[in-house]
Short mmCIF file of C-alpha atoms in Angstrom, two decimals:
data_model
loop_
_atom_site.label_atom_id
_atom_site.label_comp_id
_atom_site.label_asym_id
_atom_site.label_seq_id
_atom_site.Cartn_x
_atom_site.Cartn_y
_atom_site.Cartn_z
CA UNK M 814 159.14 194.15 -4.22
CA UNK M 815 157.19 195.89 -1.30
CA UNK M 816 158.06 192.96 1.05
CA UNK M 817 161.69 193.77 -0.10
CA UNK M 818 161.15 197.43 0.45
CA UNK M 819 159.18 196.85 4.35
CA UNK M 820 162.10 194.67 4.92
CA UNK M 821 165.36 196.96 4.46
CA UNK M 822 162.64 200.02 6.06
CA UNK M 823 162.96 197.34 9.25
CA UNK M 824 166.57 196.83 8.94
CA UNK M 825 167.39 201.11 8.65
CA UNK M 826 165.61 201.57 11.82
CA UNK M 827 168.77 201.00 14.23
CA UNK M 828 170.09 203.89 11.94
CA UNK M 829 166.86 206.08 12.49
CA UNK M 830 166.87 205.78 15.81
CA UNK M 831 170.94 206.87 16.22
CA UNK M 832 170.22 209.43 13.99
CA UNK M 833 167.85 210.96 16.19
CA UNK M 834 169.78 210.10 19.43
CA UNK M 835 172.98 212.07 17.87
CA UNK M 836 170.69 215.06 17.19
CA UNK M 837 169.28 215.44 20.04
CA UNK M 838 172.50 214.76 22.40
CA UNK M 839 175.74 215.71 19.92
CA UNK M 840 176.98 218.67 21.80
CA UNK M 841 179.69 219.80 19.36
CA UNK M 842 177.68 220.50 15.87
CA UNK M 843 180.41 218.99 14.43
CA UNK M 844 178.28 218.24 11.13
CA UNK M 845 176.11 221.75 11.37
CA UNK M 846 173.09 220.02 11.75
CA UNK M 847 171.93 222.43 14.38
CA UNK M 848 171.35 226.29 14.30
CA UNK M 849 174.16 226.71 17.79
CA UNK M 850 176.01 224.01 19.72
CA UNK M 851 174.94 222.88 23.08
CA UNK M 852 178.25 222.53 24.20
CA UNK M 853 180.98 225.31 24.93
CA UNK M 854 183.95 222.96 25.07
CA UNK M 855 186.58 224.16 22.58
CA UNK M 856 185.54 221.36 19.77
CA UNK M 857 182.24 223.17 19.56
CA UNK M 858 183.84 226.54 19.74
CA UNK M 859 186.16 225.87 17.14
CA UNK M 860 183.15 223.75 14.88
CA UNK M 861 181.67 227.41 14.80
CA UNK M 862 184.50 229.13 13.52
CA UNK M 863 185.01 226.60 10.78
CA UNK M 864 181.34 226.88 10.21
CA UNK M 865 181.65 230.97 10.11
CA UNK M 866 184.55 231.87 10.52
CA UNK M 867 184.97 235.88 12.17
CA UNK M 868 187.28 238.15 11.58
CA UNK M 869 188.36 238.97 15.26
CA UNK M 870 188.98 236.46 17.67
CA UNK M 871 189.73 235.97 21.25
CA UNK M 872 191.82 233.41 22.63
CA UNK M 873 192.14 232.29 26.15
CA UNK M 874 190.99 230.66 29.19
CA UNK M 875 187.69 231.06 31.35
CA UNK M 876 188.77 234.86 32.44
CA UNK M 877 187.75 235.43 28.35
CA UNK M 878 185.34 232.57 27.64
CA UNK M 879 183.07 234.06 30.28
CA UNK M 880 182.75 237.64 28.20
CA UNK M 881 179.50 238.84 27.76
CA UNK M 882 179.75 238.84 24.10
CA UNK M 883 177.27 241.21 23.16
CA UNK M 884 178.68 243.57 25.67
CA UNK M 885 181.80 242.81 23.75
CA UNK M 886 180.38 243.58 20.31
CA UNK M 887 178.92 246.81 21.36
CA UNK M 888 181.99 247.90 22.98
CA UNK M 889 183.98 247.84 20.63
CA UNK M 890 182.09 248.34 17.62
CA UNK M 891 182.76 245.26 16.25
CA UNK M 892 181.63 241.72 16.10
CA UNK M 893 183.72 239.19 17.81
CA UNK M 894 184.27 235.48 18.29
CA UNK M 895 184.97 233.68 21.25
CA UNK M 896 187.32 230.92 20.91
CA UNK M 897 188.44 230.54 24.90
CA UNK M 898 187.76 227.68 26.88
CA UNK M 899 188.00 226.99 30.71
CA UNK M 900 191.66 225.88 31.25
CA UNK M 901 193.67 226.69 28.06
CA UNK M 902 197.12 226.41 28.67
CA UNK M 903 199.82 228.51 26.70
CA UNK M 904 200.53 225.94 24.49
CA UNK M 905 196.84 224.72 23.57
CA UNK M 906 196.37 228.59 22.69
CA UNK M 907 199.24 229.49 20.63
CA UNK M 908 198.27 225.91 18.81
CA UNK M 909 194.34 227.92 18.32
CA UNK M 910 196.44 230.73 17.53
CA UNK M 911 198.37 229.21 14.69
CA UNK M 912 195.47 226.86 13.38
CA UNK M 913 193.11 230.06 12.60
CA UNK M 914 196.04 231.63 11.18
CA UNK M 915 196.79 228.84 8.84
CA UNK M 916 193.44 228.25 7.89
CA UNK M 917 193.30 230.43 5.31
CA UNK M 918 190.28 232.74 6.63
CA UNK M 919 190.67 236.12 6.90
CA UNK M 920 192.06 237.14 10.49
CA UNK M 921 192.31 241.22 11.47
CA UNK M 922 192.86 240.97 15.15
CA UNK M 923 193.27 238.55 17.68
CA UNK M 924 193.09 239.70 21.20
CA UNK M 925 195.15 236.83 23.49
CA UNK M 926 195.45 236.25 27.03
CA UNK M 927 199.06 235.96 28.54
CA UNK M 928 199.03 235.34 31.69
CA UNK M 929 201.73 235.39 34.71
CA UNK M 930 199.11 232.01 35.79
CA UNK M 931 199.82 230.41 32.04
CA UNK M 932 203.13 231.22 31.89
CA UNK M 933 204.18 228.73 34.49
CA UNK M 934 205.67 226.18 33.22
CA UNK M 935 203.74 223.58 35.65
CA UNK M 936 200.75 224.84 33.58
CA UNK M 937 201.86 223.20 30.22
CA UNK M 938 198.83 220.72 29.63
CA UNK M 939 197.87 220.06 25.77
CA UNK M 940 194.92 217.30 26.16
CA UNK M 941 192.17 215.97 24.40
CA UNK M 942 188.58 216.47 24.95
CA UNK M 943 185.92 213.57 24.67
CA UNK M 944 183.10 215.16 25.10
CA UNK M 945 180.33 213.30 22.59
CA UNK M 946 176.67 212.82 22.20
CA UNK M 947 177.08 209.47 24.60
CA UNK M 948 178.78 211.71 27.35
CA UNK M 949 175.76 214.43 27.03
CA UNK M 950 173.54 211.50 27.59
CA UNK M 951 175.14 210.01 30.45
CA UNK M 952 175.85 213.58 32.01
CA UNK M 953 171.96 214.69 31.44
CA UNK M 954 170.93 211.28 32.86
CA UNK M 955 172.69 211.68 35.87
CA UNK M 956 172.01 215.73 35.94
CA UNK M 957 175.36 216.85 35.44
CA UNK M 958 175.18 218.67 32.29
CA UNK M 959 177.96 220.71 30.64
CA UNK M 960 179.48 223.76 32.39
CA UNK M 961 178.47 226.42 29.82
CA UNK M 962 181.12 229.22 29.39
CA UNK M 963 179.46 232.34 29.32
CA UNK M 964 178.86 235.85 31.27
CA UNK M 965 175.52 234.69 32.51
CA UNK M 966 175.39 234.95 37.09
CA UNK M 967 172.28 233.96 38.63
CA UNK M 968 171.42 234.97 42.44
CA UNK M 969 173.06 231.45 43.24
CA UNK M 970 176.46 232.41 42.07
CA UNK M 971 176.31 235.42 44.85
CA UNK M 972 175.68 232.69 48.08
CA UNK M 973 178.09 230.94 50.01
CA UNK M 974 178.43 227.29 51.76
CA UNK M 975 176.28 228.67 54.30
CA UNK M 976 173.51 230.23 51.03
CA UNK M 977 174.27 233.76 53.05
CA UNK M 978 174.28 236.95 49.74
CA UNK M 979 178.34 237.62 49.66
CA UNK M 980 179.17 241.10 48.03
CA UNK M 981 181.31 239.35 45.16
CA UNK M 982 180.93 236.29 43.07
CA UNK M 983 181.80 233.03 45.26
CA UNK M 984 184.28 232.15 42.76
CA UNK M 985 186.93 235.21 43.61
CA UNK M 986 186.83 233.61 47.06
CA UNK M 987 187.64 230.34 45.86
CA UNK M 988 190.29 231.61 43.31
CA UNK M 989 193.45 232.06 45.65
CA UNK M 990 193.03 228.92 46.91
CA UNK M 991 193.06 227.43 43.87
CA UNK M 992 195.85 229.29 42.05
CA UNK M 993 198.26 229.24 45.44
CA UNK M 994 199.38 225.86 44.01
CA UNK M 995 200.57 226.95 40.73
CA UNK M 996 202.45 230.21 41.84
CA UNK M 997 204.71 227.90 44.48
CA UNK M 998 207.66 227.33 42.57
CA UNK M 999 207.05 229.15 39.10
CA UNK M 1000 209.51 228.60 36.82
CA UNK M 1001 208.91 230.16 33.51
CA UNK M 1002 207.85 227.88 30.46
CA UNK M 1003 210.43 229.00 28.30
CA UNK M 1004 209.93 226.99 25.55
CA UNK M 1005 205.67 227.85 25.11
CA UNK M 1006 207.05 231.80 25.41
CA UNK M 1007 209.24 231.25 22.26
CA UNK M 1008 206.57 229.53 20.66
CA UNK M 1009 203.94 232.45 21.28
CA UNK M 1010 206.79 234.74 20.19
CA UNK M 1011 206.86 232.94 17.13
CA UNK M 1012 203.14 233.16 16.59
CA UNK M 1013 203.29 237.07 17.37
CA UNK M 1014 205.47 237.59 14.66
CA UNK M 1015 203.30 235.63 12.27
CA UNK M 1016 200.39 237.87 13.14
CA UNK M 1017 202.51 240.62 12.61
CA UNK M 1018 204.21 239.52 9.08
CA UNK M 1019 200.59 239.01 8.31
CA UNK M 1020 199.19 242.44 9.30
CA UNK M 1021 197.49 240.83 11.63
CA UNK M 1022 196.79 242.98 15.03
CA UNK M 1023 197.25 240.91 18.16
CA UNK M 1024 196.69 242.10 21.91
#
């Protein structure tokens, strides 16, 4: 019998040894194993709302991922979650939007961005996100790791090309450049405007304050 038992320990120890590699690299706490997420990709931001859900919620892109959310909380008064992620688009929003309203937690307020930048309609992505204890591993092998979303600068942020101090951070110099392309021929994204309509008058049938 102890053969038996030394024998199927031998055979578990593939499972071990993923079991360890998906703890230490699984960026999304997607099971709750660990105390925060490593990751601030919106799986992992919406796996901690599911986990604990709040009460008040912002939704956007980076300009409200990157909140200092302590400054938030003391702010206001109030304790807030942070469900943005870098490059929302309207529609993957009002879809957050909709899925914390039906999810039967308690929502008060909901504070969304609206943008004259999302509502073009050349902005209309909806798109999956693979991001996995593999992809960790490969992107902390090759020293890439993920971009974290938060209100943290460093000195760095405050250099240019050149690694001269610039007054502002380096990335509202970049910023025109990079938004030039989708003001040129903005048409408005008529159909994502209806649907956030829609949503707004959920949140208000529901009591539920949105801004």
């Amino acid at each position: 019998m102890k053969h038996i038992i030394k024998k199927l320990a031998l055979l578990f120890v593939p499972v071990y040894l993923w079991f360890a590699f998906f703890v230490a690299f699984e960026p999304n706490n997607y099971f709750g194993i660990k105390k925060t997420a490593s990751s601030s990709q919106p799986v992992a931001r919406v796996r901690a709302y599911e986990q604990s859900p709040g009460t008040n919620l912002i939704i956007g892109d980076s300009r409200l991922a990157h909140f200092d959310m302590d400054l938030v909380d003391s702010l206001t008064g109030q304790s807030w979650q942070n469900l943005a992620f870098g490059g929302a688009s309207l529609k993957e929003c009002v879809d957050l939007a909709n899925y914390v309203l039906d999810s039967g937690n308690q929502v008060d307020r909901i504070l969304f961005e609206l943008s004259f930048y999302t509502l073009n309609s050349s902005y209309n992505t909806d798109r999956e996100y693979n991001v996995n204890a593999l992809t960790v591993f490969m992107d902390t092998v090759k020293g890439t790791p993920d971009t974290i979303e938060s209100g943290d600068w460093t000195a760095a942020d405050y250099l240019d090309d050149a690694g001269n101090t610039i007054p502002l951070h380096k990335k509202l110099y970049e910023y025109p450049a990079l938004i030039t392309t989708r003001c040129q021929n903005w048409t408005l994204n008529e159909t994502e405007l209806a649907e956030f309509l829609a949503m707004a008058q959920r949140c208000a049938d529901r009591g539920v304050e949105l801004t």
